[in-house]
Tab-separated table of C-alpha atoms in Angstrom:
chain	number	residue	atom	x	y	z
A	1	MET	CA	-38.499	42.343	105.530
A	2	GLY	CA	-42.107	42.341	104.398
A	3	ILE	CA	-41.645	39.553	101.927
A	4	THR	CA	-40.624	37.150	104.805
A	5	LYS	CA	-43.964	37.634	106.410
A	6	SER	CA	-45.731	36.093	103.398
A	7	GLU	CA	-47.510	32.730	103.864
A	8	PHE	CA	-44.751	30.925	102.017
A	9	PHE	CA	-41.878	32.201	104.185
A	10	VAL	CA	-43.959	31.595	107.332
A	11	LYS	CA	-44.165	27.976	106.272
A	12	VAL	CA	-40.309	28.015	105.580
A	13	LYS	CA	-39.708	29.253	109.092
A	14	LYS	CA	-41.983	26.658	110.617
A	15	PHE	CA	-40.222	23.872	108.673
A	16	CYS	CA	-36.710	25.169	109.526
A	17	MET	CA	-37.487	25.545	113.288
A	18	GLY	CA	-38.653	21.952	113.434
A	19	LYS	CA	-36.929	18.594	113.346
A	20	TYR	CA	-37.276	17.972	109.644
A	21	TYR	CA	-34.836	20.642	108.581
A	22	PRO	CA	-31.907	19.076	110.396
A	23	LEU	CA	-32.968	15.777	108.755
A	24	VAL	CA	-32.696	17.320	105.319
A	25	ILE	CA	-29.210	18.724	106.148
A	26	PHE	CA	-28.247	15.302	107.458
A	27	ALA	CA	-29.440	13.472	104.308
A	28	ILE	CA	-27.513	15.872	101.995
A	29	ALA	CA	-24.316	15.591	104.075
A	30	MET	CA	-24.476	11.796	104.250
A	31	LEU	CA	-25.146	11.388	100.606
A	32	ALA	CA	-22.081	13.438	99.804
A	33	HIS	CA	-20.055	11.527	102.318
A	34	VAL	CA	-20.967	8.130	100.785
A	35	THR	CA	-20.608	9.196	97.199
A	36	GLY	CA	-17.477	11.330	97.531
A	37	LEU	CA	-19.256	14.377	96.139
A	38	ASP	CA	-17.891	16.538	98.916
A	39	VAL	CA	-17.894	19.839	97.052
A	40	ALA	CA	-21.413	19.309	95.647
A	41	GLY	CA	-22.648	18.472	99.193
A	42	TYR	CA	-21.095	21.615	100.719
A	43	ALA	CA	-22.477	23.720	97.865
A	44	VAL	CA	-26.101	22.498	98.490
A	45	ILE	CA	-25.774	22.908	102.283
A	46	VAL	CA	-24.268	26.380	102.021
A	47	ALA	CA	-26.953	27.419	99.502
A	48	ILE	CA	-29.799	26.196	101.759
A	49	ALA	CA	-28.294	27.615	104.968
A	50	SER	CA	-27.689	30.947	103.340
A	51	PHE	CA	-31.194	31.115	102.022
A	52	VAL	CA	-32.595	30.289	105.457
A	53	ASN	CA	-30.398	32.903	107.143
A	54	VAL	CA	-31.794	35.726	105.060
A	55	THR	CA	-35.428	34.545	105.069
A	56	VAL	CA	-35.907	33.233	108.611
A	57	ASP	CA	-35.822	35.809	111.430
A	58	ASP	CA	-34.369	33.419	113.971
A	59	GLY	CA	-30.868	32.058	114.150
A	60	ARG	CA	-31.764	28.598	115.417
A	61	PRO	CA	-31.868	26.859	111.959
A	62	PHE	CA	-28.132	27.648	111.471
A	63	ILE	CA	-27.321	25.116	114.187
A	64	ALA	CA	-27.989	22.159	111.850
A	65	PRO	CA	-25.633	23.001	109.001
A	66	LEU	CA	-22.882	24.143	111.414
A	67	LEU	CA	-22.984	20.908	113.338
A	68	ILE	CA	-23.821	18.325	110.631
A	69	GLY	CA	-22.448	19.942	107.456
A	70	ALA	CA	-18.911	18.761	108.056
A	71	MET	CA	-20.123	15.163	107.450
A	72	ALA	CA	-20.102	16.011	103.726
A	73	THR	CA	-16.378	15.423	103.852
A	74	SER	CA	-16.094	11.873	102.613
A	75	ARG	CA	-13.839	8.918	103.529
A	76	ILE	CA	-12.939	8.721	99.813
A	77	ASN	CA	-11.370	12.096	99.880
A	78	ALA	CA	-10.055	11.987	103.408
A	79	PHE	CA	-6.616	13.185	104.471
A	80	GLY	CA	-4.130	10.355	104.999
A	81	LYS	CA	-1.588	9.904	107.707
A	82	GLY	CA	0.967	12.567	106.895
A	83	GLU	CA	-0.395	12.733	103.437
A	84	ALA	CA	-2.581	15.453	101.770
A	85	SER	CA	-5.840	14.594	100.174
A	86	SER	CA	-5.675	14.988	96.393
A	87	LEU	CA	-9.023	16.737	96.515
A	88	TYR	CA	-8.477	19.019	99.489
A	89	SER	CA	-4.972	20.045	98.315
A	90	SER	CA	-6.217	21.188	94.952
A	91	PRO	CA	-5.965	24.997	94.628
A	92	VAL	CA	-9.271	25.090	92.797
A	93	VAL	CA	-11.141	23.060	95.336
A	94	LEU	CA	-9.619	25.040	98.162
A	95	THR	CA	-10.646	28.350	96.520
A	96	VAL	CA	-14.162	27.011	96.038
A	97	LEU	CA	-14.507	25.883	99.605
A	98	ILE	CA	-13.198	29.248	100.852
A	99	VAL	CA	-15.861	30.947	98.732
A	100	PHE	CA	-18.507	28.685	100.241
A	101	GLY	CA	-17.286	29.568	103.722
A	102	ALA	CA	-17.368	33.284	102.913
A	103	ILE	CA	-20.941	32.937	101.581
A	104	ALA	CA	-22.016	31.207	104.844
A	105	VAL	CA	-20.408	33.940	106.952
A	106	ALA	CA	-21.861	36.723	104.805
A	107	SER	CA	-25.342	35.223	105.196
A	108	ALA	CA	-24.970	35.130	108.979
A	109	ILE	CA	-23.855	38.814	108.935
A	110	ALA	CA	-26.799	39.548	106.610
A	111	HIS	CA	-29.151	37.889	109.040
A	112	ILE	CA	-27.979	40.164	111.868
A	113	VAL	CA	-28.338	43.317	109.708
A	114	ILE	CA	-31.633	42.455	107.979
A	115	TYR	CA	-33.386	41.634	111.237
A	116	LYS	CA	-31.524	44.269	113.258
A	117	ARG	CA	-30.283	41.747	115.757
A	118	TYR	CA	-27.545	44.246	116.735
A	119	LYS	CA	-30.178	46.278	118.527
A	120	GLY	CA	-30.152	45.373	122.228
A	121	GLY	CA	-27.023	43.335	121.512
A	122	TRP	CA	-25.018	45.037	124.240
A	123	GLU	CA	-27.720	44.258	126.850
A	124	LYS	CA	-27.636	40.571	125.875
A	125	ILE	CA	-23.851	40.457	126.094
A	126	LYS	CA	-23.816	42.362	129.398
A	127	ASN	CA	-26.373	39.989	130.942
A	128	SER	CA	-24.721	36.876	129.731
A	129	PRO	CA	-23.179	34.717	132.447
A	130	LEU	CA	-20.632	33.245	130.024
A	131	VAL	CA	-19.267	36.123	128.017
A	132	LEU	CA	-16.693	37.274	130.541
A	133	GLY	CA	-15.274	33.730	130.917
A	134	ILE	CA	-15.064	33.247	127.159
A	135	ALA	CA	-13.429	36.641	126.721
A	136	VAL	CA	-10.811	35.910	129.489
A	137	LEU	CA	-10.056	32.522	128.039
A	138	CYS	CA	-9.604	33.831	124.487
A	139	ILE	CA	-7.355	36.706	125.563
A	140	ALA	CA	-5.135	34.358	127.558
A	141	MET	CA	-4.903	32.042	124.622
A	142	LEU	CA	-3.942	34.795	122.254
A	143	LEU	CA	-1.290	35.920	124.735
A	144	GLY	CA	0.142	32.430	124.910
A	145	GLY	CA	3.825	32.276	124.191
A	146	ILE	CA	4.139	36.091	123.834
A	147	PHE	CA	7.644	36.171	125.235
A	148	SER	CA	8.674	32.686	124.069
A	149	LYS	CA	11.270	31.952	121.350
A	150	TYR	CA	8.871	29.383	120.059
A	151	LEU	CA	6.066	31.851	119.278
A	152	ASP	CA	5.316	31.878	115.476
A	153	LEU	CA	2.417	32.276	113.143
A	154	MET	CA	1.542	28.623	113.413
A	155	SER	CA	0.793	29.128	117.134
A	156	TYR	CA	-1.999	31.570	116.142
A	157	ILE	CA	-3.497	29.011	113.809
A	158	VAL	CA	-4.481	26.998	116.834
A	159	SER	CA	-5.323	29.880	119.226
A	160	GLY	CA	-6.723	32.274	116.621
A	161	THR	CA	-8.954	29.599	114.977
A	162	PHE	CA	-10.295	28.553	118.400
A	163	CYS	CA	-11.045	32.112	119.492
A	164	VAL	CA	-12.644	33.207	116.236
A	165	ILE	CA	-14.891	30.135	116.089
A	166	LEU	CA	-15.874	30.217	119.740
A	167	VAL	CA	-16.546	33.934	119.891
A	168	CYS	CA	-18.343	34.282	116.560
A	169	VAL	CA	-20.501	31.196	116.780
A	170	PHE	CA	-21.465	31.940	120.355
A	171	LEU	CA	-22.272	35.636	119.721
A	172	PHE	CA	-24.266	34.841	116.598
A	173	PHE	CA	-26.647	32.548	118.460
A	174	LYS	CA	-26.725	34.733	121.578
A	175	LEU	CA	-27.821	37.743	119.365
A	176	THR	CA	-30.105	35.983	116.844
A	177	VAL	CA	-32.129	33.369	118.689
A	178	SER	CA	-35.431	34.982	119.592
A	179	ASP	CA	-37.710	32.008	119.882
A	180	LYS	CA	-36.234	30.351	122.939
A	181	ASP	CA	-38.923	27.700	123.581
A	182	GLY	CA	-37.780	24.320	122.317
A	183	LEU	CA	-34.171	25.578	121.684
A	184	VAL	CA	-32.566	22.922	123.926
A	185	GLU	CA	-34.513	20.112	122.274
A	186	TYR	CA	-33.649	21.394	118.806
A	187	ALA	CA	-29.947	21.594	119.615
A	188	MET	CA	-29.815	18.193	121.281
A	189	PHE	CA	-31.591	16.698	118.265
A	190	CYS	CA	-28.884	18.192	116.030
A	191	VAL	CA	-26.264	16.731	118.299
A	192	MET	CA	-27.853	13.358	118.177
A	193	MET	CA	-28.132	13.473	114.384
A	194	LEU	CA	-24.421	14.433	114.098
A	195	ALA	CA	-23.457	11.312	116.279
A	196	ILE	CA	-25.676	9.069	114.012
A	197	GLY	CA	-23.876	10.491	110.940
A	198	VAL	CA	-20.450	9.727	112.499
A	199	ALA	CA	-21.572	6.226	113.496
A	200	LEU	CA	-22.784	5.610	109.967
A	201	ALA	CA	-19.410	6.767	108.634
A	202	VAL	CA	-17.673	4.277	110.866
A	203	LEU	CA	-19.978	1.471	109.706
A	204	GLU	CA	-19.507	2.488	106.086
A	205	PHE	CA	-15.710	2.330	106.588
A	206	TYR	CA	-15.980	-1.211	107.895
A	207	VAL	CA	-18.258	-2.251	105.030
A	208	ALA	CA	-15.867	-0.805	102.445
A	209	THR	CA	-12.551	-1.877	103.960
A	210	TYR	CA	-12.863	-4.609	106.480
A	211	ARG	CA	-12.052	-8.034	105.080
A	212	GLY	CA	-11.319	-10.013	108.266
A	213	GLN	CA	-7.923	-8.462	109.041
A	214	ALA	CA	-6.798	-8.051	112.704
A	215	LEU	CA	-8.299	-5.030	114.450
A	216	ASP	CA	-4.963	-3.745	115.663
A	217	SER	CA	-3.061	-0.514	115.744
A	218	ALA	CA	-2.315	-0.750	111.934
A	219	PHE	CA	-6.021	-1.070	111.179
A	220	LYS	CA	-6.917	1.702	113.571
A	221	ASP	CA	-4.453	4.061	111.775
A	222	THR	CA	-6.316	3.426	108.491
A	223	MET	CA	-9.621	4.573	109.958
A	224	LEU	CA	-9.891	7.915	108.087
A	225	LEU	CA	-13.475	9.009	108.048
A	226	GLY	CA	-13.445	12.385	106.315
A	227	ALA	CA	-13.687	15.046	108.996
A	228	TYR	CA	-12.852	12.412	111.705
A	229	VAL	CA	-10.346	9.711	112.449
A	230	SER	CA	-10.902	6.758	114.809
A	231	ASN	CA	-10.417	8.597	118.110
A	232	SER	CA	-12.321	11.834	117.244
A	233	ALA	CA	-15.143	9.703	115.725
A	234	GLY	CA	-15.507	7.657	119.040
A	235	GLU	CA	-15.198	10.796	121.130
A	236	MET	CA	-17.888	12.659	119.128
A	237	ILE	CA	-20.300	9.746	119.585
A	238	VAL	CA	-19.678	9.598	123.329
A	239	ILE	CA	-20.215	13.364	123.612
A	240	SER	CA	-23.659	12.830	122.124
A	241	LEU	CA	-24.795	10.127	124.504
A	242	PRO	CA	-26.468	12.665	126.926
A	243	ALA	CA	-28.627	13.787	123.975
A	244	PHE	CA	-30.029	10.201	123.579
A	245	PHE	CA	-30.794	10.017	127.251
A	246	TYR	CA	-32.338	13.510	127.169
A	247	PHE	CA	-34.890	12.258	124.573
A	248	ALA	CA	-35.255	8.993	126.478
A	249	THR	CA	-36.260	11.095	129.502
A	250	VAL	CA	-38.722	13.434	127.883
A	251	LYS	CA	-40.273	11.456	125.049
A	252	LYS	CA	-43.113	8.984	125.366
A	253	HIS	CA	-41.262	6.272	123.284
A	254	GLY	CA	-38.041	6.890	125.198
A	255	TRP	CA	-37.032	3.237	124.884
A	256	ALA	CA	-36.067	3.800	121.161
A	257	TYR	CA	-33.485	6.388	122.295
A	258	ILE	CA	-32.060	3.963	124.919
A	259	LEU	CA	-31.672	1.447	122.159
A	260	GLY	CA	-30.029	4.223	120.052
A	261	ALA	CA	-27.552	4.941	122.845
A	262	THR	CA	-26.728	1.226	123.032
A	263	ALA	CA	-26.082	1.043	119.233
A	264	MET	CA	-23.753	4.113	119.595
A	265	MET	CA	-21.720	2.331	122.243
A	266	VAL	CA	-21.348	-0.632	119.981
A	267	VAL	CA	-19.984	1.703	117.220
A	268	VAL	CA	-17.667	3.294	119.872
A	269	LEU	CA	-16.145	-0.175	120.366
A	270	LEU	CA	-15.581	-0.402	116.668
A	271	THR	CA	-13.610	2.898	116.628
A	272	LEU	CA	-11.027	1.215	118.841
A	273	SER	CA	-10.829	4.482	120.827
A	274	ARG	CA	-9.701	3.743	124.376
A	275	ALA	CA	-10.578	7.240	125.729
A	276	SER	CA	-14.064	6.954	124.230
A	277	LEU	CA	-14.619	3.627	125.891
A	278	LEU	CA	-13.101	4.859	129.172
A	279	PHE	CA	-15.594	7.690	129.501
A	280	GLY	CA	-18.353	6.437	127.300
A	281	ALA	CA	-19.028	3.269	129.362
A	282	PRO	CA	-19.759	5.216	132.690
A	283	ILE	CA	-21.724	7.927	130.810
A	284	TYR	CA	-23.872	5.200	129.179
A	285	ALA	CA	-24.341	3.284	132.487
A	286	VAL	CA	-25.388	6.484	134.357
A	287	GLY	CA	-27.795	7.377	131.567
A	288	VAL	CA	-29.476	3.964	131.623
A	289	VAL	CA	-29.822	4.098	135.434
A	290	TRP	CA	-31.184	7.662	135.194
A	291	CYS	CA	-33.844	6.440	132.849
A	292	CYS	CA	-34.865	3.746	135.295
A	293	PHE	CA	-36.093	6.480	137.698
A	294	LYS	CA	-36.640	9.670	135.718
A	295	SER	CA	-37.701	8.776	132.200
A	296	GLU	CA	-41.106	8.311	130.604
A	297	CYS	CA	-40.191	4.623	130.066
A	298	LYS	CA	-39.095	3.537	133.590
A	299	LYS	CA	-40.454	-0.035	133.228
A	300	PHE	CA	-38.681	-0.592	129.974
A	301	SER	CA	-35.470	0.944	131.361
A	302	ARG	CA	-35.461	-1.372	134.385
A	303	ILE	CA	-36.113	-4.492	132.353
A	304	PHE	CA	-33.583	-3.430	129.799
A	305	THR	CA	-30.982	-2.733	132.390
A	306	LEU	CA	-31.348	-6.056	134.249
A	307	SER	CA	-31.504	-7.938	130.989
A	308	GLY	CA	-28.529	-6.032	129.649
A	309	ILE	CA	-26.393	-6.872	132.669
A	310	ALA	CA	-27.183	-10.558	132.325
A	311	LEU	CA	-26.583	-10.516	128.539
A	312	VAL	CA	-23.238	-8.690	129.044
A	313	VAL	CA	-22.066	-11.291	131.526
A	314	VAL	CA	-23.131	-14.202	129.256
A	315	GLY	CA	-21.700	-12.424	126.181
A	316	ILE	CA	-18.314	-11.879	127.863
A	317	VAL	CA	-18.109	-15.553	128.777
A	318	VAL	CA	-19.015	-16.722	125.265
A	319	PHE	CA	-16.747	-14.099	123.730
A	320	LEU	CA	-13.719	-15.298	125.775
A	321	CYS	CA	-14.490	-18.969	125.138
A	322	MET	CA	-14.661	-18.417	121.353
A	323	GLY	CA	-11.266	-16.590	121.339
A	324	GLY	CA	-12.862	-13.169	120.925
A	325	ILE	CA	-9.798	-11.417	122.342
A	326	GLU	CA	-7.937	-12.506	119.284
A	327	ILE	CA	-10.553	-11.228	116.941
A	328	ILE	CA	-11.434	-7.812	118.325
A	329	GLY	CA	-8.781	-7.354	121.024
A	330	GLY	CA	-5.860	-6.872	118.716
A	331	PHE	CA	-5.508	-3.146	119.303
A	332	PHE	CA	-6.518	-3.259	122.983
A	333	ALA	CA	-4.392	-6.240	123.779
A	334	ASP	CA	-1.353	-4.746	122.061
A	335	THR	CA	-1.825	-1.336	123.565
A	336	GLY	CA	-3.505	-1.987	126.957
A	337	PHE	CA	-2.967	1.010	129.226
A	338	ALA	CA	0.052	2.310	127.345
A	339	ASP	CA	0.118	6.059	127.019
A	340	ARG	CA	1.175	6.033	123.330
A	341	GLY	CA	3.606	8.927	123.928
A	342	ARG	CA	1.182	11.139	125.942
A	343	PHE	CA	3.260	11.098	129.117
A	344	SER	CA	6.299	12.290	127.212
A	345	LEU	CA	4.235	15.160	125.716
A	346	TRP	CA	2.881	16.149	129.099
A	347	GLU	CA	6.399	16.187	130.579
A	348	GLN	CA	7.548	18.461	127.744
A	349	MET	CA	4.700	20.817	128.440
A	350	LEU	CA	5.697	21.006	132.087
A	351	GLN	CA	9.265	21.834	130.989
A	352	CYS	CA	7.839	24.589	128.697
A	353	PHE	CA	5.957	26.021	131.779
A	354	ALA	CA	9.205	25.906	133.845
A	355	SER	CA	10.945	27.945	131.078
A	356	TYR	CA	7.975	30.302	130.379
A	357	PRO	CA	5.864	30.295	133.581
A	358	VAL	CA	3.709	33.410	132.961
A	359	PHE	CA	2.555	33.130	129.346
A	360	GLY	CA	3.881	29.763	128.272
A	361	ALA	CA	5.601	28.793	125.062
A	362	GLY	CA	2.764	28.977	122.513
A	363	PHE	CA	0.700	26.388	120.776
A	364	SER	CA	3.199	25.212	118.202
A	365	VAL	CA	6.008	24.429	120.661
A	366	LEU	CA	5.666	20.658	120.478
A	367	TYR	CA	5.515	20.862	116.638
A	368	GLN	CA	8.869	22.606	116.736
A	369	ILE	CA	10.563	20.719	119.530
A	370	ASN	CA	9.764	17.305	118.048
A	371	ASN	CA	10.541	18.303	114.492
A	372	HIS	CA	7.076	17.313	113.263
A	373	ALA	CA	7.456	19.481	110.179
A	374	GLN	CA	10.019	16.984	108.819
A	375	ASN	CA	7.344	14.352	108.863
A	376	SER	CA	4.617	16.649	107.317
A	377	MET	CA	2.539	16.049	110.526
A	378	ASN	CA	-0.590	18.129	110.950
A	379	LEU	CA	-0.169	20.947	113.542
A	380	TYR	CA	-3.202	19.753	115.520
A	381	THR	CA	-1.689	16.275	115.800
A	382	ALA	CA	1.279	17.816	117.482
A	383	LEU	CA	-0.750	19.080	120.485
A	384	ALA	CA	-0.389	17.742	124.003
A	385	HIS	CA	-3.499	15.362	123.982
A	386	ASN	CA	-4.705	16.992	127.177
A	387	THR	CA	-6.299	20.400	127.595
A	388	VAL	CA	-4.820	21.154	130.975
A	389	PHE	CA	-1.255	20.303	130.004
A	390	GLN	CA	-1.689	22.118	126.751
A	391	MET	CA	-2.774	25.254	128.638
A	392	ILE	CA	0.011	24.900	131.128
A	393	GLY	CA	2.773	24.639	128.561
A	394	SER	CA	1.267	26.946	125.861
A	395	THR	CA	-0.257	29.686	127.933
A	396	GLY	CA	1.455	29.460	131.331
A	397	ALA	CA	-0.068	30.579	134.620
A	398	VAL	CA	-2.196	33.259	132.907
A	399	GLY	CA	-3.778	30.777	130.596
A	400	VAL	CA	-4.401	28.138	133.283
A	401	LEU	CA	-6.112	30.724	135.541
A	402	ALA	CA	-8.187	31.898	132.624
A	403	TYR	CA	-9.284	28.360	131.839
A	404	VAL	CA	-10.169	27.691	135.491
A	405	PHE	CA	-12.314	30.865	135.543
A	406	HIS	CA	-13.918	29.875	132.245
A	407	ARG	CA	-14.753	26.508	133.754
A	408	PHE	CA	-16.146	28.192	136.878
A	409	THR	CA	-18.581	30.337	134.775
A	410	THR	CA	-19.756	27.281	132.845
A	411	VAL	CA	-20.391	25.204	135.917
A	412	ARG	CA	-22.294	27.985	137.551
A	413	VAL	CA	-24.749	28.153	134.582
A	414	PHE	CA	-25.698	24.456	135.112
A	415	VAL	CA	-25.714	24.478	138.946
A	416	LYS	CA	-27.515	27.744	139.611
A	417	ARG	CA	-31.225	27.796	138.737
A	418	TYR	CA	-31.313	24.108	137.923
A	419	SER	CA	-33.139	22.951	134.872
A	420	GLU	CA	-33.345	19.333	133.845
A	421	SER	CA	-33.104	20.151	130.119
A	422	ARG	CA	-30.093	22.389	130.651
A	423	MET	CA	-28.505	19.678	132.804
A	424	PHE	CA	-28.324	17.427	129.741
A	425	VAL	CA	-26.566	20.158	127.821
A	426	GLY	CA	-24.176	20.401	130.692
A	427	LEU	CA	-23.514	16.674	130.691
A	428	THR	CA	-22.788	16.949	126.926
A	429	ILE	CA	-20.201	19.596	127.678
A	430	LEU	CA	-18.847	17.628	130.551
A	431	ALA	CA	-18.298	14.556	128.270
A	432	PHE	CA	-16.451	16.875	125.908
A	433	VAL	CA	-14.250	18.297	128.649
A	434	LEU	CA	-13.431	14.841	130.094
A	435	LEU	CA	-12.510	13.397	126.680
A	436	ALA	CA	-10.307	16.360	125.963
A	437	LEU	CA	-8.121	15.240	128.930
A	438	LEU	CA	-6.847	12.456	126.758
A	439	ASP	CA	-6.963	14.025	123.296
A	440	GLN	CA	-6.584	17.321	121.367
A	441	ILE	CA	-10.288	17.729	120.625
A	442	PHE	CA	-10.763	20.884	122.744
A	443	PHE	CA	-8.916	22.681	119.922
A	444	PHE	CA	-10.309	20.918	116.882
A	445	PRO	CA	-12.587	23.327	114.796
A	446	GLN	CA	-15.553	20.948	114.424
A	447	PHE	CA	-15.506	20.371	118.207
A	448	VAL	CA	-15.085	24.030	118.922
A	449	ILE	CA	-18.261	24.754	116.865
A	450	LEU	CA	-20.166	22.128	118.895
A	451	TYR	CA	-18.766	23.600	122.148
A	452	ALA	CA	-19.798	27.158	121.174
A	453	ILE	CA	-23.255	26.118	120.183
A	454	LEU	CA	-23.775	24.267	123.467
A	455	LEU	CA	-22.501	27.214	125.501
A	456	ALA	CA	-24.823	29.578	123.562
A	457	VAL	CA	-27.802	27.338	124.095
A	458	ALA	CA	-27.060	26.999	127.866
A	459	ASP	CA	-26.556	30.737	128.173
A	460	ILE	CA	-29.805	31.586	126.392
A	461	ASP	CA	-31.790	29.001	128.377
A	462	TYR	CA	-30.271	30.293	131.655
A	463	VAL	CA	-31.090	33.953	130.996
A	464	ASN	CA	-34.561	32.957	129.701
A	465	SER	CA	-35.292	30.982	132.884
A	466	ARG	CA	-33.982	33.861	134.992
A	467	ALA	CA	-36.321	36.248	133.231
A	468	LYS	CA	-39.275	33.885	133.729
A	469	ASN	CA	-38.414	33.591	137.396
A	470	GLU	CA	-38.232	37.357	137.793
A	471	GLN	CA	-41.583	37.778	136.033
A	472	THR	CA	-43.171	35.154	138.273
A	473	GLU	CA	-41.724	36.906	141.298
A	474	GLN	CA	-43.107	40.221	140.195
A	475	VAL	CA	-46.578	38.752	139.584
A	476	THR	CA	-46.515	37.122	143.045
A	477	GLU	CA	-45.410	40.351	144.726
A	478	GLN	CA	-48.147	42.303	142.854
A	479	LYS	CA	-50.843	39.879	144.011
A	480	GLN	CA	-49.550	40.001	147.537
A	481	ALA	CA	-49.583	43.773	147.441
A	482	GLU	CA	-53.210	43.733	146.051
A	483	GLN	CA	-54.279	41.347	148.833
A	484	THR	CA	-52.653	43.498	151.396
A	485	ALA	CA	-54.352	46.634	150.087
A	486	GLN	CA	-57.759	44.902	150.113
A	487	GLU	CA	-57.210	43.884	153.732
């Protein structure tokens, strides 16, 4: 498009490829979240994203609205426990949101067509180290429960939504990202902004609702944050921690990002999410230690780490002496290491595997077995709270082998041709995979979007580094050949 090469659109592209564009999306989403103007927020975000899609010849700017846009769903209009939101159950609102979604998808397709990103698409797909693993996983999931009496349309809501999001988001960025320099930093910045948005949503919830009541299971169940609940909010924040340590490593003022990661861990504690604390604490500790030796702020990191250890010890003593367990320990003291029904679900999934060992019983089997429909429980709530057990019971041996193969292909991308920046993307994915061992987040749409983007970024960076290495080798060989000829 000739018009997009004008001075104005060149400036638009420069703006959208930088860090300020994600900040604009972040500001709009958070404003909608706080005010309860969800529909207006989505309208503005979709309008901006669609405009950018058709005027910027690189797919990178679409990362920000895909990751951060869901924060426009407010606490005010959130779904309740077993109850539908009055806003999101409105036929008019649902229709409007479907139209917004269709516009966003259409703009993505228009981007591919306008800038002819389909040309050379097969070569990109063929050279991708992750496409085969994604394809195998998706096929296995769609085959899940194929010969089971429990297979129904609801099963395909989980598997179909997962596959469509993963494949479409991954392929879009694989085909459309042409300017690969700075891609990892851009994506990690968006991940970090998403975590800050979730953290602000948690803090806003406390400001609006906390009046000194016990932080127990009952309080935790009221933590409805729009697109997130207590567990998923804590988990999303933990998943983002590698992004903070990435910037702490590469930026001159890395100390600010270490402090940011510390603030995120405080918010994780406020979510009362045990899984988030279980995995978040070691991820945070490893990140701080890493910064002591590998960051641009080693001196600060070492002082901060030693001081932090001392403060934590003193803080724990003071906390216990002042009866802190009674204040903040309500939920943790009541629950402890209890599985909260997870072990029973995992046992049921093993029984499903015994009954249907090849293709499993489908993704809605627990919803049916436990009669969740009678309690109006969300289908995603009725999953196994563990990716491995979910795949075992829902997809059988075929699905488990497919998942293992998918994991192998992802690990290979981060181990082979090591890159420090790509390593942090891998750690972000690792945090997601670990947390999914205690929750259903592997199948949640907003988490699948994040997962697909991270895979695409890793894939693009890996292929780009391979091409650079091959080019360097060719230059070296050419120089050696010239030297030999001269001799």
